[in-house]
Amino acid sequence: MIRARITGTGSFLPGDPVSNEALIRDRGLDSSDEWIVERTGIRSRHLAPANVASSDLALEAARRALASAGRAAGDVDLIIVATSTPDFVFPSTATLLQAKLGVHNGAAAFDVQAVCSGFAFALATAEKFLRSGSHRCALVVGAEVFSRILDWKDRGTCVLFGDGAGAVVLEAADDPGILATAIHADGRHHGILSVPGHLCGGQPIGDPLLRMDGQAVFKFAVRVLAEVAAEVLGAASMAPSDLDWLIPHQANIRILQATGRKIGLAPEKCVVTVDRHGNTSAASIPLALDEAVRDGRIRAGQTVLMEGVGGGFTWGAVLARF
Ligand code: ACO
């Protein structure tokens, strides 16, 4: 039976960290470092310069993931980019990344749009392609420039997000690898987190900035993250005690802590980057994964649960052995 294994990770953050104090000063916000840290755990984030797009961040993360897997760009036969802030309406960010990487072998390339669950959706999708035998080497990327869709006059949302990209190389293998995946959506909740504008002739129409009911999002996120964790653990006949690491989508430290408690996991088993990255949507899980792999926390043979929740609403999880 063909299985799929993560063989390399990479990530990229644009520019220098922007502290809460600097953000408040530069954007003229009526807020404070204390409020932001206490409610969200966020201390700083990275913001991409105006001339940098999601495909540029994806390119750096992808190059690093390929290098860590010992693969050349030409080895890749499938590229999936998870993003809600694509460079264009079309072509997809995945095809732009393909061109920038110089992959000219006819590899399939497409985007996945599941907001903050995007990376879990993309990884679960790639795993199915590899297990089917149709593809052998996938590049799975989460890349976002959320700073472009924020209302900088709305202090309740603009302090929460950041820009960045993370990537993994997923290869066909004899052993797992990916132990279980689950992805879900419930469109009835589309109203609690959305960017309710659209483009016409390249111009934004309506309200093209992020709107959120923070408390409704909070409650929904904690519930479904605990549920989907139980689902993939059950599918792999494992218990929370079998987990070495939990990498939840990095939305807010209080969501991460509440999720860890609901799953029954010690806080030190949760990888946390939200304090330094903010919420980078589809990029947050692969950014955190790459950090924990590179600093030696995640080691070969360990079991890692990655899970995301985001607008739509969407949620999903990937249970993997490294
Ligand atoms: N600085 C200072 N005060 C603020 C700020 C700010 N940046 N933002 C809001 N406030 C004020 C509000 O105006 C309000 O003031 P009022 O009482 O005078 O009206 C007060 O703080 C309380 O506002 P609430 O919205 O009730 O604050 P809450 O405790 O719910 O915290 C937060 C808001 C942090 C957004 C919280 O609801 C939350 O974390 N929700 C989860 C949402 C999330 O993480 N979304 C990320 C995207 S979704 C995802 O990734 C899954």
PDB file of N, CA, C and O in Angstrom, residues 10-13 53-62 65 79-85 93 97 110-112 115-123 139-146 162-168 280-288:
ATOM      1  N   GLY A  10       9.840  23.891   5.484  1.00  0.00           N
ATOM      2  CA  GLY A  10      10.485  25.198   5.303  1.00  0.00           C
ATOM      3  C   GLY A  10       9.497  26.305   5.626  1.00  0.00           C
ATOM      4  O   GLY A  10       8.286  26.078   5.623  1.00  0.00           O
ATOM      5  N   SER A  11      10.012  27.485   5.912  1.00  0.00           N
ATOM      6  CA  SER A  11       9.104  28.605   6.190  1.00  0.00           C
ATOM      7  C   SER A  11       9.801  29.922   5.918  1.00  0.00           C
ATOM      8  O   SER A  11      11.032  29.971   5.775  1.00  0.00           O
ATOM      9  N   PHE A  12       9.007  30.965   5.838  1.00  0.00           N
ATOM     10  CA  PHE A  12       9.570  32.296   5.584  1.00  0.00           C
ATOM     11  C   PHE A  12       8.662  33.367   6.177  1.00  0.00           C
ATOM     12  O   PHE A  12       7.434  33.310   6.010  1.00  0.00           O
ATOM     13  N   LEU A  13       9.291  34.318   6.863  1.00  0.00           N
ATOM     14  CA  LEU A  13       8.574  35.468   7.419  1.00  0.00           C
ATOM     15  C   LEU A  13       9.175  36.739   6.820  1.00  0.00           C
ATOM     16  O   LEU A  13      10.403  36.892   6.822  1.00  0.00           O
ATOM     17  N   ALA A  53       4.103  39.572  -2.594  1.00  0.00           N
ATOM     18  CA  ALA A  53       2.826  38.855  -2.687  1.00  0.00           C
ATOM     19  C   ALA A  53       2.948  37.471  -2.050  1.00  0.00           C
ATOM     20  O   ALA A  53       4.056  37.012  -1.715  1.00  0.00           O
ATOM     21  N   SER A  54       1.819  36.790  -1.923  1.00  0.00           N
ATOM     22  CA  SER A  54       1.827  35.445  -1.317  1.00  0.00           C
ATOM     23  C   SER A  54       2.773  34.504  -2.060  1.00  0.00           C
ATOM     24  O   SER A  54       3.461  33.691  -1.440  1.00  0.00           O
ATOM     25  N   SER A  55       2.828  34.598  -3.396  1.00  0.00           N
ATOM     26  CA  SER A  55       3.697  33.685  -4.152  1.00  0.00           C
ATOM     27  C   SER A  55       5.169  33.933  -3.837  1.00  0.00           C
ATOM     28  O   SER A  55       5.980  33.005  -3.921  1.00  0.00           O
ATOM     29  N   ASP A  56       5.525  35.172  -3.477  1.00  0.00           N
ATOM     30  CA  ASP A  56       6.929  35.462  -3.113  1.00  0.00           C
ATOM     31  C   ASP A  56       7.281  34.796  -1.783  1.00  0.00           C
ATOM     32  O   ASP A  56       8.364  34.222  -1.628  1.00  0.00           O
ATOM     33  N   LEU A  57       6.363  34.890  -0.823  1.00  0.00           N
ATOM     34  CA  LEU A  57       6.598  34.232   0.473  1.00  0.00           C
ATOM     35  C   LEU A  57       6.615  32.712   0.290  1.00  0.00           C
ATOM     36  O   LEU A  57       7.461  32.012   0.867  1.00  0.00           O
ATOM     37  N   ALA A  58       5.698  32.224  -0.542  1.00  0.00           N
ATOM     38  CA  ALA A  58       5.617  30.779  -0.808  1.00  0.00           C
ATOM     39  C   ALA A  58       6.912  30.274  -1.434  1.00  0.00           C
ATOM     40  O   ALA A  58       7.385  29.177  -1.104  1.00  0.00           O
ATOM     41  N   LEU A  59       7.486  31.076  -2.315  1.00  0.00           N
ATOM     42  CA  LEU A  59       8.710  30.661  -3.000  1.00  0.00           C
ATOM     43  C   LEU A  59       9.841  30.410  -1.999  1.00  0.00           C
ATOM     44  O   LEU A  59      10.534  29.384  -2.066  1.00  0.00           O
ATOM     45  N   GLU A  60      10.040  31.330  -1.071  1.00  0.00           N
ATOM     46  CA  GLU A  60      11.120  31.166  -0.086  1.00  0.00           C
ATOM     47  C   GLU A  60      10.870  29.940   0.789  1.00  0.00           C
ATOM     48  O   GLU A  60      11.779  29.150   1.058  1.00  0.00           O
ATOM     49  N   ALA A  61       9.626  29.800   1.264  1.00  0.00           N
ATOM     50  CA  ALA A  61       9.303  28.645   2.117  1.00  0.00           C
ATOM     51  C   ALA A  61       9.483  27.339   1.344  1.00  0.00           C
ATOM     52  O   ALA A  61      10.024  26.354   1.871  1.00  0.00           O
ATOM     53  N   ALA A  62       9.058  27.327   0.081  1.00  0.00           N
ATOM     54  CA  ALA A  62       9.152  26.115  -0.741  1.00  0.00           C
ATOM     55  C   ALA A  62      10.614  25.745  -0.982  1.00  0.00           C
ATOM     56  O   ALA A  62      10.978  24.563  -0.900  1.00  0.00           O
ATOM     57  N   ALA A  65      11.922  24.129   2.108  1.00  0.00           N
ATOM     58  CA  ALA A  65      11.365  22.778   2.318  1.00  0.00           C
ATOM     59  C   ALA A  65      12.021  21.781   1.370  1.00  0.00           C
ATOM     60  O   ALA A  65      12.367  20.657   1.768  1.00  0.00           O
ATOM     61  N   ILE A  79       1.756  20.564  -6.841  1.00  0.00           N
ATOM     62  CA  ILE A  79       1.927  21.752  -5.995  1.00  0.00           C
ATOM     63  C   ILE A  79       0.542  22.215  -5.546  1.00  0.00           C
ATOM     64  O   ILE A  79      -0.330  22.478  -6.381  1.00  0.00           O
ATOM     65  N   ILE A  80       0.348  22.267  -4.232  1.00  0.00           N
ATOM     66  CA  ILE A  80      -0.919  22.784  -3.703  1.00  0.00           C
ATOM     67  C   ILE A  80      -0.588  23.946  -2.772  1.00  0.00           C
ATOM     68  O   ILE A  80       0.195  23.791  -1.833  1.00  0.00           O
ATOM     69  N   VAL A  81      -1.170  25.103  -3.057  1.00  0.00           N
ATOM     70  CA  VAL A  81      -0.976  26.268  -2.194  1.00  0.00           C
ATOM     71  C   VAL A  81      -2.302  26.593  -1.511  1.00  0.00           C
ATOM     72  O   VAL A  81      -3.327  26.773  -2.175  1.00  0.00           O
ATOM     73  N   ALA A  82      -2.263  26.647  -0.196  1.00  0.00           N
ATOM     74  CA  ALA A  82      -3.419  27.082   0.584  1.00  0.00           C
ATOM     75  C   ALA A  82      -3.266  28.578   0.830  1.00  0.00           C
ATOM     76  O   ALA A  82      -2.268  29.000   1.427  1.00  0.00           O
ATOM     77  N   THR A  83      -4.231  29.353   0.364  1.00  0.00           N
ATOM     78  CA  THR A  83      -4.179  30.797   0.614  1.00  0.00           C
ATOM     79  C   THR A  83      -5.572  31.408   0.457  1.00  0.00           C
ATOM     80  O   THR A  83      -6.380  30.937  -0.350  1.00  0.00           O
ATOM     81  N   SER A  84      -5.831  32.445   1.245  1.00  0.00           N
ATOM     82  CA  SER A  84      -7.035  33.265   1.060  1.00  0.00           C
ATOM     83  C   SER A  84      -6.640  34.651   0.594  1.00  0.00           C
ATOM     84  O   SER A  84      -7.499  35.523   0.446  1.00  0.00           O
ATOM     85  N   THR A  85      -5.340  34.847   0.402  1.00  0.00           N
ATOM     86  CA  THR A  85      -4.839  36.126  -0.097  1.00  0.00           C
ATOM     87  C   THR A  85      -3.956  35.842  -1.321  1.00  0.00           C
ATOM     88  O   THR A  85      -2.742  36.081  -1.301  1.00  0.00           O
ATOM     89  N   THR A  93      -2.138  30.988  -7.246  1.00  0.00           N
ATOM     90  CA  THR A  93      -0.832  31.244  -6.628  1.00  0.00           C
ATOM     91  C   THR A  93       0.079  30.028  -6.814  1.00  0.00           C
ATOM     92  O   THR A  93       1.289  30.164  -6.936  1.00  0.00           O
ATOM     93  N   LEU A  97       3.769  30.103  -8.247  1.00  0.00           N
ATOM     94  CA  LEU A  97       4.889  29.495  -7.509  1.00  0.00           C
ATOM     95  C   LEU A  97       5.629  28.501  -8.399  1.00  0.00           C
ATOM     96  O   LEU A  97       6.872  28.469  -8.412  1.00  0.00           O
ATOM     97  N   PHE A 110      -2.444  23.777  -8.063  1.00  0.00           N
ATOM     98  CA  PHE A 110      -3.722  24.462  -7.822  1.00  0.00           C
ATOM     99  C   PHE A 110      -3.776  24.980  -6.394  1.00  0.00           C
ATOM    100  O   PHE A 110      -3.014  24.539  -5.535  1.00  0.00           O
ATOM    101  N   ASP A 111      -4.693  25.935  -6.177  1.00  0.00           N
ATOM    102  CA  ASP A 111      -4.869  26.516  -4.838  1.00  0.00           C
ATOM    103  C   ASP A 111      -6.013  25.822  -4.097  1.00  0.00           C
ATOM    104  O   ASP A 111      -6.951  25.310  -4.720  1.00  0.00           O
ATOM    105  N   VAL A 112      -5.924  25.888  -2.780  1.00  0.00           N
ATOM    106  CA  VAL A 112      -7.008  25.440  -1.900  1.00  0.00           C
ATOM    107  C   VAL A 112      -7.407  26.650  -1.061  1.00  0.00           C
ATOM    108  O   VAL A 112      -6.553  27.345  -0.527  1.00  0.00           O
ATOM    109  N   VAL A 115      -9.342  29.126   4.158  1.00  0.00           N
ATOM    110  CA  VAL A 115      -8.909  30.144   5.120  1.00  0.00           C
ATOM    111  C   VAL A 115      -7.927  29.514   6.116  1.00  0.00           C
ATOM    112  O   VAL A 115      -6.955  28.892   5.697  1.00  0.00           O
ATOM    113  N   CYS A 116      -8.163  29.628   7.417  1.00  0.00           N
ATOM    114  CA  CYS A 116      -7.154  29.189   8.390  1.00  0.00           C
ATOM    115  C   CYS A 116      -7.041  27.666   8.481  1.00  0.00           C
ATOM    116  O   CYS A 116      -6.095  27.155   9.077  1.00  0.00           O
ATOM    117  N   SER A 117      -7.995  26.935   7.892  1.00  0.00           N
ATOM    118  CA  SER A 117      -7.864  25.468   7.798  1.00  0.00           C
ATOM    119  C   SER A 117      -7.163  25.067   6.513  1.00  0.00           C
ATOM    120  O   SER A 117      -7.033  23.868   6.228  1.00  0.00           O
ATOM    121  N   GLY A 118      -6.756  26.031   5.715  1.00  0.00           N
ATOM    122  CA  GLY A 118      -6.284  25.747   4.362  1.00  0.00           C
ATOM    123  C   GLY A 118      -5.142  24.754   4.313  1.00  0.00           C
ATOM    124  O   GLY A 118      -5.123  23.867   3.448  1.00  0.00           O
ATOM    125  N   PHE A 119      -4.186  24.872   5.241  1.00  0.00           N
ATOM    126  CA  PHE A 119      -3.049  23.957   5.181  1.00  0.00           C
ATOM    127  C   PHE A 119      -3.484  22.525   5.503  1.00  0.00           C
ATOM    128  O   PHE A 119      -3.024  21.573   4.851  1.00  0.00           O
ATOM    129  N   ALA A 120      -4.363  22.358   6.482  1.00  0.00           N
ATOM    130  CA  ALA A 120      -4.852  21.007   6.800  1.00  0.00           C
ATOM    131  C   ALA A 120      -5.600  20.429   5.598  1.00  0.00           C
ATOM    132  O   ALA A 120      -5.439  19.249   5.256  1.00  0.00           O
ATOM    133  N   PHE A 121      -6.415  21.265   4.936  1.00  0.00           N
ATOM    134  CA  PHE A 121      -7.135  20.807   3.738  1.00  0.00           C
ATOM    135  C   PHE A 121      -6.144  20.432   2.627  1.00  0.00           C
ATOM    136  O   PHE A 121      -6.302  19.422   1.950  1.00  0.00           O
ATOM    137  N   ALA A 122      -5.121  21.267   2.427  1.00  0.00           N
ATOM    138  CA  ALA A 122      -4.161  21.027   1.338  1.00  0.00           C
ATOM    139  C   ALA A 122      -3.344  19.761   1.595  1.00  0.00           C
ATOM    140  O   ALA A 122      -3.109  18.959   0.688  1.00  0.00           O
ATOM    141  N   LEU A 123      -2.933  19.569   2.843  1.00  0.00           N
ATOM    142  CA  LEU A 123      -2.124  18.394   3.180  1.00  0.00           C
ATOM    143  C   LEU A 123      -2.966  17.118   3.065  1.00  0.00           C
ATOM    144  O   LEU A 123      -2.500  16.097   2.541  1.00  0.00           O
ATOM    145  N   LEU A 139       4.499  19.332  -3.149  1.00  0.00           N
ATOM    146  CA  LEU A 139       4.886  20.511  -2.379  1.00  0.00           C
ATOM    147  C   LEU A 139       3.589  21.124  -1.869  1.00  0.00           C
ATOM    148  O   LEU A 139       2.715  21.470  -2.672  1.00  0.00           O
ATOM    149  N   VAL A 140       3.444  21.199  -0.552  1.00  0.00           N
ATOM    150  CA  VAL A 140       2.209  21.709   0.041  1.00  0.00           C
ATOM    151  C   VAL A 140       2.565  22.963   0.829  1.00  0.00           C
ATOM    152  O   VAL A 140       3.402  22.910   1.737  1.00  0.00           O
ATOM    153  N   VAL A 141       1.925  24.077   0.474  1.00  0.00           N
ATOM    154  CA  VAL A 141       2.341  25.382   0.995  1.00  0.00           C
ATOM    155  C   VAL A 141       1.133  26.108   1.582  1.00  0.00           C
ATOM    156  O   VAL A 141       0.036  26.047   1.026  1.00  0.00           O
ATOM    157  N   GLY A 142       1.362  26.806   2.683  1.00  0.00           N
ATOM    158  CA  GLY A 142       0.392  27.785   3.181  1.00  0.00           C
ATOM    159  C   GLY A 142       1.056  29.143   3.099  1.00  0.00           C
ATOM    160  O   GLY A 142       2.149  29.316   3.657  1.00  0.00           O
ATOM    161  N   ALA A 143       0.455  30.089   2.404  1.00  0.00           N
ATOM    162  CA  ALA A 143       1.088  31.407   2.219  1.00  0.00           C
ATOM    163  C   ALA A 143       0.032  32.493   2.279  1.00  0.00           C
ATOM    164  O   ALA A 143      -1.017  32.376   1.628  1.00  0.00           O
ATOM    165  N   GLU A 144       0.308  33.537   3.059  1.00  0.00           N
ATOM    166  CA  GLU A 144      -0.702  34.589   3.232  1.00  0.00           C
ATOM    167  C   GLU A 144      -0.073  35.971   3.386  1.00  0.00           C
ATOM    168  O   GLU A 144       0.991  36.122   4.005  1.00  0.00           O
ATOM    169  N   VAL A 145      -0.768  36.956   2.829  1.00  0.00           N
ATOM    170  CA  VAL A 145      -0.500  38.370   3.155  1.00  0.00           C
ATOM    171  C   VAL A 145      -1.806  38.955   3.699  1.00  0.00           C
ATOM    172  O   VAL A 145      -2.439  39.796   3.068  1.00  0.00           O
ATOM    173  N   PHE A 146      -2.179  38.489   4.890  1.00  0.00           N
ATOM    174  CA  PHE A 146      -3.451  38.925   5.479  1.00  0.00           C
ATOM    175  C   PHE A 146      -3.475  40.418   5.765  1.00  0.00           C
ATOM    176  O   PHE A 146      -4.540  41.014   5.874  1.00  0.00           O
ATOM    177  N   GLY A 162      -0.909  38.359  10.854  1.00  0.00           N
ATOM    178  CA  GLY A 162       0.416  38.629  10.307  1.00  0.00           C
ATOM    179  C   GLY A 162       0.569  37.930   8.967  1.00  0.00           C
ATOM    180  O   GLY A 162      -0.324  37.206   8.511  1.00  0.00           O
ATOM    181  N   ASP A 163       1.711  38.148   8.322  1.00  0.00           N
ATOM    182  CA  ASP A 163       2.007  37.572   7.002  1.00  0.00           C
ATOM    183  C   ASP A 163       3.109  36.530   7.123  1.00  0.00           C
ATOM    184  O   ASP A 163       3.977  36.629   7.995  1.00  0.00           O
ATOM    185  N   GLY A 164       3.120  35.558   6.201  1.00  0.00           N
ATOM    186  CA  GLY A 164       4.184  34.547   6.213  1.00  0.00           C
ATOM    187  C   GLY A 164       3.821  33.361   5.339  1.00  0.00           C
ATOM    188  O   GLY A 164       2.745  33.335   4.721  1.00  0.00           O
ATOM    189  N   ALA A 165       4.726  32.406   5.301  1.00  0.00           N
ATOM    190  CA  ALA A 165       4.485  31.187   4.519  1.00  0.00           C
ATOM    191  C   ALA A 165       5.225  30.011   5.143  1.00  0.00           C
ATOM    192  O   ALA A 165       6.298  30.175   5.733  1.00  0.00           O
ATOM    193  N   GLY A 166       4.635  28.836   5.000  1.00  0.00           N
ATOM    194  CA  GLY A 166       5.282  27.595   5.429  1.00  0.00           C
ATOM    195  C   GLY A 166       5.009  26.532   4.386  1.00  0.00           C
ATOM    196  O   GLY A 166       4.016  26.618   3.650  1.00  0.00           O
ATOM    197  N   ALA A 167       5.908  25.556   4.306  1.00  0.00           N
ATOM    198  CA  ALA A 167       5.767  24.536   3.261  1.00  0.00           C
ATOM    199  C   ALA A 167       6.266  23.199   3.767  1.00  0.00           C
ATOM    200  O   ALA A 167       7.129  23.137   4.658  1.00  0.00           O
ATOM    201  N   VAL A 168       5.721  22.131   3.188  1.00  0.00           N
ATOM    202  CA  VAL A 168       6.276  20.793   3.411  1.00  0.00           C
ATOM    203  C   VAL A 168       6.416  20.095   2.066  1.00  0.00           C
ATOM    204  O   VAL A 168       5.691  20.390   1.113  1.00  0.00           O
ATOM    205  N   THR A 280      -1.345  33.862  11.070  1.00  0.00           N
ATOM    206  CA  THR A 280      -0.987  33.931   9.645  1.00  0.00           C
ATOM    207  C   THR A 280      -1.882  33.023   8.807  1.00  0.00           C
ATOM    208  O   THR A 280      -1.478  32.580   7.721  1.00  0.00           O
ATOM    209  N   SER A 281      -3.067  32.717   9.308  1.00  0.00           N
ATOM    210  CA  SER A 281      -4.073  31.943   8.578  1.00  0.00           C
ATOM    211  C   SER A 281      -3.488  30.626   8.053  1.00  0.00           C
ATOM    212  O   SER A 281      -2.920  29.861   8.834  1.00  0.00           O
ATOM    213  N   ALA A 282      -3.562  30.370   6.751  1.00  0.00           N
ATOM    214  CA  ALA A 282      -3.130  29.061   6.225  1.00  0.00           C
ATOM    215  C   ALA A 282      -1.642  28.802   6.424  1.00  0.00           C
ATOM    216  O   ALA A 282      -1.195  27.659   6.316  1.00  0.00           O
ATOM    217  N   ALA A 283      -0.871  29.837   6.709  1.00  0.00           N
ATOM    218  CA  ALA A 283       0.577  29.648   6.896  1.00  0.00           C
ATOM    219  C   ALA A 283       0.936  29.251   8.317  1.00  0.00           C
ATOM    220  O   ALA A 283       2.067  28.829   8.581  1.00  0.00           O
ATOM    221  N   SER A 284      -0.004  29.364   9.257  1.00  0.00           N
ATOM    222  CA  SER A 284       0.399  29.277  10.669  1.00  0.00           C
ATOM    223  C   SER A 284       0.865  27.872  11.065  1.00  0.00           C
ATOM    224  O   SER A 284       1.845  27.727  11.794  1.00  0.00           O
ATOM    225  N   ILE A 285       0.192  26.835  10.588  1.00  0.00           N
ATOM    226  CA  ILE A 285       0.591  25.469  10.969  1.00  0.00           C
ATOM    227  C   ILE A 285       1.957  25.111  10.377  1.00  0.00           C
ATOM    228  O   ILE A 285       2.850  24.660  11.113  1.00  0.00           O
ATOM    229  N   PRO A 286       2.189  25.286   9.063  1.00  0.00           N
ATOM    230  CA  PRO A 286       3.515  24.916   8.547  1.00  0.00           C
ATOM    231  C   PRO A 286       4.635  25.809   9.074  1.00  0.00           C
ATOM    232  O   PRO A 286       5.782  25.357   9.170  1.00  0.00           O
ATOM    233  N   LEU A 287       4.331  27.058   9.432  1.00  0.00           N
ATOM    234  CA  LEU A 287       5.354  27.902  10.078  1.00  0.00           C
ATOM    235  C   LEU A 287       5.746  27.324  11.430  1.00  0.00           C
ATOM    236  O   LEU A 287       6.936  27.215  11.764  1.00  0.00           O
ATOM    237  N   ALA A 288       4.749  26.935  12.214  1.00  0.00           N
ATOM    238  CA  ALA A 288       5.031  26.372  13.543  1.00  0.00           C
ATOM    239  C   ALA A 288       5.721  25.013  13.420  1.00  0.00           C
ATOM    240  O   ALA A 288       6.648  24.696  14.178  1.00  0.00           O
TER     241      ALA A 288
END
